[in-house]
Coordinates of C-alpha atoms and ligand atoms in Angstrom, one line a residue:
X1 CA 56.0 251.2 94.9
X2 CA 58.5 250.6 92.1
X3 CA 58.4 247.2 92.9
X4 CA 54.4 247.2 93.0
X5 CA 54.8 248.7 89.3
X6 CA 57.3 246.1 87.8
X7 CA 55.3 243.4 89.7
X8 CA 52.1 244.6 87.5
X9 CA 54.3 245.5 84.6
X10 CA 55.0 241.6 84.9
X11 CA 51.7 240.5 85.1
X12 CA 50.2 242.7 82.3
X13 CA 53.0 241.1 79.9
X14 CA 52.4 237.5 81.1
X15 CA 48.6 238.0 80.5
X16 CA 48.3 237.9 76.6
X17 CA 50.7 235.0 76.5
X18 CA 48.6 233.1 79.2
X19 CA 45.3 234.1 77.2
X20 CA 47.0 233.1 74.1
X21 CA 47.8 229.5 75.6
X22 CA 44.4 228.5 76.2
X23 CA 43.4 228.2 72.6
X24 CA 45.1 225.8 70.8
X25 CA 47.1 226.5 67.5
X26 CA 44.6 224.4 65.4
X27 CA 41.4 226.1 66.4
X28 CA 38.3 225.8 64.4
X29 CA 35.4 227.4 64.7
X30 CA 31.9 225.3 63.8
X31 CA 28.9 227.4 63.2
X32 CA 26.1 225.3 64.1
X33 CA 22.0 226.0 62.5
X34 CA 19.6 224.8 64.3
X35 CA 15.9 225.4 63.1
X36 CA 14.0 225.3 66.6
X37 CA 13.8 228.0 69.2
X38 CA 16.4 228.0 72.0
X39 CA 14.1 226.3 74.4
X40 CA 13.0 223.5 72.6
X41 CA 14.4 220.3 73.9
X42 CA 16.5 219.6 70.8
X43 CA 18.0 222.9 70.4
X44 CA 19.3 222.7 74.5
X45 CA 20.6 219.1 73.4
X46 CA 22.5 220.2 70.3
X47 CA 23.9 223.4 72.9
X48 CA 25.1 220.6 75.6
X49 CA 26.6 218.3 72.3
X50 CA 28.1 221.6 71.5
X51 CA 30.1 222.3 74.7
X52 CA 31.0 218.7 75.0
X53 CA 32.8 218.8 71.6
X54 CA 34.2 222.0 72.9
X55 CA 35.5 221.2 76.5
X56 CA 36.2 217.5 75.3
X57 CA 39.0 218.9 72.2
X58 CA 40.5 221.2 74.5
X59 CA 38.9 224.0 72.3
X60 CA 40.3 222.5 69.1
X61 CA 37.0 222.4 67.7
X62 CA 34.9 225.1 69.0
X63 CA 30.7 224.6 67.9
X64 CA 28.4 227.1 68.3
X65 CA 24.8 226.7 68.0
X66 CA 22.6 229.0 66.0
X67 CA 19.2 228.6 67.1
X68 CA 15.4 229.4 65.8
X69 CA 16.8 229.3 61.9
X70 CA 18.7 232.5 62.9
X71 CA 21.6 231.1 60.5
X72 CA 19.7 228.9 58.2
X73 CA 16.2 228.5 58.0
X74 CA 15.2 224.7 58.6
X75 CA 14.8 224.1 54.7
X76 CA 18.1 225.3 53.7
X77 CA 20.1 223.8 56.8
X78 CA 20.7 220.2 54.9
X79 CA 22.1 222.0 51.5
X80 CA 24.5 224.4 53.7
X81 CA 25.6 221.3 55.4
X82 CA 26.7 219.8 51.8
X83 CA 28.0 222.5 50.0
X84 CA 30.3 223.4 53.2
X85 CA 28.5 226.8 53.4
X86 CA 28.7 225.3 57.6
X87 CA 30.5 222.5 58.9
X88 CA 27.7 221.2 60.5
X89 CA 23.4 221.6 61.6
X90 CA 20.6 219.7 62.3
X91 CA 17.9 219.3 60.4
X92 CA 13.9 216.9 60.2
X93 CA 15.1 214.8 57.1
X94 CA 11.6 214.4 56.4
X95 CA 11.5 217.3 55.5
X96 CA 13.1 216.3 52.4
X97 CA 11.3 213.1 51.6
X98 CA 11.0 214.5 47.8
X99 CA 14.7 214.0 47.4
X100 CA 14.7 210.7 48.5
X101 CA 11.6 208.4 49.9
X102 CA 14.1 207.0 52.4
X103 CA 14.3 210.2 54.3
X104 CA 10.7 210.0 55.1
X105 CA 11.0 206.8 56.7
X106 CA 9.9 208.1 60.6
X107 CA 7.0 209.5 59.1
X108 CA 4.6 206.4 57.6
X109 CA 1.7 207.0 59.5
X110 CA 0.8 204.9 62.2
X111 CA 3.6 202.6 61.6
X112 CA 5.9 203.4 64.3
X113 CA 3.7 205.1 67.3
X114 CA 5.5 204.5 70.5
X115 CA 9.1 206.0 71.8
X116 CA 9.9 202.0 71.7
X117 CA 8.9 201.5 68.3
X118 CA 10.3 204.2 67.4
X119 CA 13.4 203.5 68.4
X120 CA 12.9 199.8 67.1
X121 CA 12.4 201.3 63.3
X122 CA 15.4 204.0 64.1
X123 CA 17.5 200.8 64.5
X124 CA 16.2 199.5 61.1
X125 CA 17.0 202.3 58.9
X126 CA 20.0 203.8 60.9
X127 CA 22.4 201.8 58.2
X128 CA 20.4 202.6 55.2
X129 CA 20.0 206.6 55.9
X130 CA 23.5 206.6 56.7
X131 CA 24.9 205.0 53.2
X132 CA 22.2 207.8 51.5
X133 CA 23.4 210.7 53.3
X134 CA 27.0 209.6 52.9
X135 CA 26.1 209.6 49.2
X136 CA 25.5 212.8 49.4
X137 CA 28.4 214.1 51.6
X138 CA 26.9 214.0 55.2
X139 CA 27.9 211.9 57.9
X140 CA 25.4 211.0 60.3
X141 CA 26.5 212.3 64.0
X142 CA 23.4 211.4 66.1
X143 CA 19.3 211.5 65.6
X144 CA 16.9 212.4 68.8
X145 CA 12.9 211.4 68.0
X146 CA 10.4 214.4 68.4
X147 CA 7.4 213.2 70.8
X148 CA 4.3 211.7 68.9
X149 CA 2.5 213.7 66.5
X150 CA -1.4 214.6 67.2
X151 CA -3.4 217.3 65.6
X152 CA -4.3 220.8 66.2
X153 CA -7.4 222.7 65.5
X154 CA -9.1 225.9 65.9
X155 CA -12.2 224.4 66.5
X156 CA -13.7 220.8 67.6
X157 CA -13.1 217.8 65.1
X158 CA -14.8 214.9 65.2
X159 CA -14.9 213.0 62.2
X160 CA -12.7 214.1 59.0
X161 CA -15.7 215.6 57.4
X162 CA -14.9 218.7 59.9
X163 CA -11.5 219.5 58.6
X164 CA -12.7 219.9 54.6
X165 CA -11.0 223.4 53.6
X166 CA -8.9 223.8 57.1
X167 CA -5.8 225.6 56.5
X168 CA -3.2 223.3 57.8
X169 CA 0.6 224.2 58.4
X170 CA 2.7 221.4 56.9
X171 CA 6.5 220.3 57.8
X172 CA 6.9 217.5 54.9
X173 CA 5.4 215.8 52.2
X174 CA 3.8 213.2 54.5
X175 CA 2.3 216.2 56.4
X176 CA 1.4 217.7 53.3
X177 CA -0.4 214.4 51.9
X178 CA -2.3 213.9 55.3
X179 CA -3.6 217.6 54.7
X180 CA -4.7 216.9 50.9
X181 CA -5.9 213.6 52.1
X182 CA -8.1 215.2 54.5
X183 CA -9.5 218.2 52.4
X184 CA -7.8 220.3 53.8
X185 CA -5.1 223.5 52.5
X186 CA -1.6 222.6 53.3
X187 CA 1.1 225.4 53.3
X188 CA 4.3 224.5 54.6
X189 CA 5.8 226.9 57.7
X190 CA 8.9 225.9 59.6
X191 CA 7.8 225.7 63.3
X192 CA 10.2 229.1 63.9
X193 CA 7.2 230.9 62.6
X194 CA 4.1 228.9 63.4
X195 CA 2.6 231.4 66.4
X196 CA 2.7 234.4 64.0
X197 CA 0.9 232.1 60.9
X198 CA -1.7 231.1 63.6
X199 CA -2.3 234.7 65.1
X200 CA -2.6 236.0 61.8
X201 CA -4.9 233.3 60.5
X202 CA -2.7 232.0 57.6
X203 CA -3.4 228.4 59.3
X204 CA -5.5 227.0 61.5
X205 CA -4.4 224.0 62.4
X206 CA -1.3 221.5 62.1
X207 CA 0.3 217.9 63.0
X208 CA 2.6 217.9 65.3
X209 CA 4.2 217.5 69.1
X210 CA 3.0 218.5 72.4
X211 CA 6.5 219.9 72.7
X212 CA 6.2 222.0 69.6
X213 CA 2.9 223.5 70.4
X214 CA 4.1 224.1 74.0
X215 CA 7.2 226.2 72.8
X216 CA 5.1 228.2 70.5
X217 CA 2.3 228.9 73.1
X218 CA 0.1 227.8 70.1
X219 CA -2.8 228.1 72.7
X220 CA -2.6 231.5 72.0
X221 CA -5.0 230.4 68.8
X222 CA -6.0 227.0 68.7
X223 CA -8.1 225.4 71.0
X224 CA -7.8 222.0 70.7
X225 CA -5.1 218.9 70.5
X226 CA -6.0 215.4 69.5
X227 CA -3.8 212.8 70.7
X228 CA -3.6 211.1 67.2
X229 CA 0.3 209.4 67.6
X230 CA 0.7 209.6 63.9
X231 CA 4.5 208.6 64.1
X232 CA 7.7 210.0 65.8
X233 CA 9.5 212.1 63.3
X234 CA 13.5 212.2 63.8
X235 CA 15.8 215.3 63.5
X236 CA 19.1 214.8 62.4
X237 CA 22.8 216.0 63.3
X238 CA 24.9 216.0 60.4
X239 CA 28.7 216.7 59.3
X240 CA 29.9 217.7 55.7
X241 CA 31.8 214.6 55.2
X242 CA 35.1 216.7 53.5
X243 CA 35.3 218.3 57.2
X244 CA 34.8 214.9 59.0
X245 CA 37.5 213.6 57.5
X246 CA 39.9 216.5 58.0
X247 CA 39.1 215.8 61.6
X248 CA 41.9 214.1 64.0
X249 CA 41.1 210.5 65.3
X250 CA 41.1 211.8 69.1
X251 CA 38.9 214.2 68.3
X252 CA 36.6 212.2 65.9
X253 CA 36.6 209.7 68.8
X254 CA 35.5 212.8 71.4
X255 CA 32.6 213.6 68.7
X256 CA 31.1 210.7 68.1
X257 CA 31.2 210.3 72.0
X258 CA 29.2 213.3 72.6
X259 CA 27.4 212.3 69.6
X260 CA 26.1 209.3 71.7
X261 CA 25.5 211.3 74.9
X262 CA 23.2 213.6 73.1
X263 CA 21.1 210.9 71.2
X264 CA 20.9 209.6 74.7
X265 CA 20.0 213.1 76.2
X266 CA 17.7 214.1 73.8
X267 CA 15.6 210.8 73.4
X268 CA 15.5 210.7 77.3
X269 CA 14.0 214.6 77.3
X270 CA 11.8 213.9 74.5
X271 CA 10.1 211.4 76.5
X272 CA 9.6 213.3 79.7
X273 CA 8.7 216.2 77.5
X274 CA 6.0 214.7 76.2
X275 CA 3.4 214.7 79.1
X276 CA 5.1 217.8 80.6
X277 CA 4.1 219.4 77.3
X278 CA 0.7 218.1 77.0
X279 CA -0.2 219.8 80.4
X280 CA 1.2 222.7 79.5
X281 CA -1.2 223.0 76.3
X282 CA -3.9 221.9 79.1
X283 CA -2.8 224.7 81.2
X284 CA -2.7 227.4 78.4
X285 CA -6.7 226.5 77.8
X286 CA -6.6 223.7 75.5
X287 CA -8.8 220.5 75.4
X288 CA -6.5 217.9 74.9
X289 CA -8.4 214.7 73.9
X290 CA -8.1 211.2 72.0
X291 CA -9.3 211.3 68.6
X292 CA -13.1 210.1 68.4
X293 CA -13.2 206.7 67.4
X294 CA -14.6 207.9 63.9
X295 CA -12.0 209.8 63.4
X296 CA -9.2 207.3 64.3
X297 CA -10.7 204.9 62.0
X298 CA -10.4 207.9 58.9
X299 CA -7.3 208.3 59.5
X300 CA -6.1 204.8 60.1
X301 CA -7.5 204.3 56.5
X302 CA -5.6 207.4 55.4
X303 CA -2.6 206.0 56.9
X304 CA -3.2 202.6 54.9
X305 CA -2.8 204.8 51.9
X306 CA 0.4 206.7 52.4
X307 CA 1.7 203.6 53.6
X308 CA 1.5 202.1 50.0
X309 CA 2.6 205.2 48.7
X310 CA 5.9 205.6 50.1
X311 CA 6.6 201.7 50.0
X312 CA 5.8 202.3 46.4
X313 CA 8.5 205.6 46.0
X314 CA 11.2 203.7 48.4
X315 CA 11.4 200.5 46.4
X316 CA 13.4 197.5 48.0
X317 CA 15.4 199.4 50.4
X318 CA 12.3 201.3 52.0
X319 CA 10.4 197.5 52.4
X320 CA 13.5 196.1 54.1
X321 CA 13.6 198.5 56.2
X322 CA 9.5 197.9 57.2
X323 CA 10.1 194.2 57.2
X324 CA 13.1 194.4 59.1
X325 CA 11.2 196.9 61.5
X326 CA 8.5 194.1 61.6
X327 CA 10.5 191.1 62.2
X328 CA 11.9 193.2 65.5
X329 CA 9.0 192.2 67.6
X330 CA 6.2 194.3 66.0
Ligands
LIG1 N1 7.7 219.3 65.8 C1 8.6 220.0 64.6 C2 8.7 218.9 63.7 C3 7.6 217.4 64.3 C4 7.5 218.2 66.0 O1 6.7 217.5 66.7 C5 7.7 220.8 64.0 O2 6.4 221.1 64.3 O3 8.1 221.5 62.9

């Protein structure tokens, strides 16, 4: 009996030491805000990235993801990282095109409309964009595309005439401009809020991926999805550059490795999700179809206007990206 007591006592005495030994002395927790729901493929990829870093650094850097805009809503995430309120986060940079036109390079209508072309555009844009972010105190870790953007409506739309006066949910300058040029009424709403916005009639349409419509179960309010393939916007995972410079070389290598894996896995998921989520919209009762020839031609014309506007805004740097993309076989 006594022996057992002594053994137990010894075991208990050892426990806290064992637990303490599992957490390295220099452990840091990095909160990582995400704008989209936990089930969205970007958030799933970020959660895996977080786990990879936590494991790979032996717990010296523990990344904790906060999906659904629960820590910061999408529009505030970039600033939160820049000001050091959080060390890391994910953001749709085209939401900040008003800061710098370069952030909208992934939302030029009908420039890159497939995953292959979006990858080529990304190759052309990556270095200049990394430079713009570095000037803002942000270090880019990885970036993952959304599936092609199509138009969602409550009512059938055969031409731009049918879009006039429709309340349109936008998520960026490009989406708002598209609404203006088609006579719709844009209102900016984060993806996390759209189910409610559609249910309450704040908006009756949007441009987005099948993935977002599927995540947000938009078939509860909307009936049509037109496969317009306007562009493939991207999400960007960024670290505050001061925080990054304080990371050891060994941990930087781990984080870069995890980032590369995440970019690969996230891109693969985006491709897989494209058809899967469009089928999900159909299963929910929506009509999923290509746009009519008339609508297609009208949107193309609007796209040309938007492209000219973007090139005028983005200057030489923007033109150089588009030229490099075109020279890469497009
Ligand atoms: N989903 C996001 C951005 C692009 C997309 O496909 C959204 O609708 O907010």
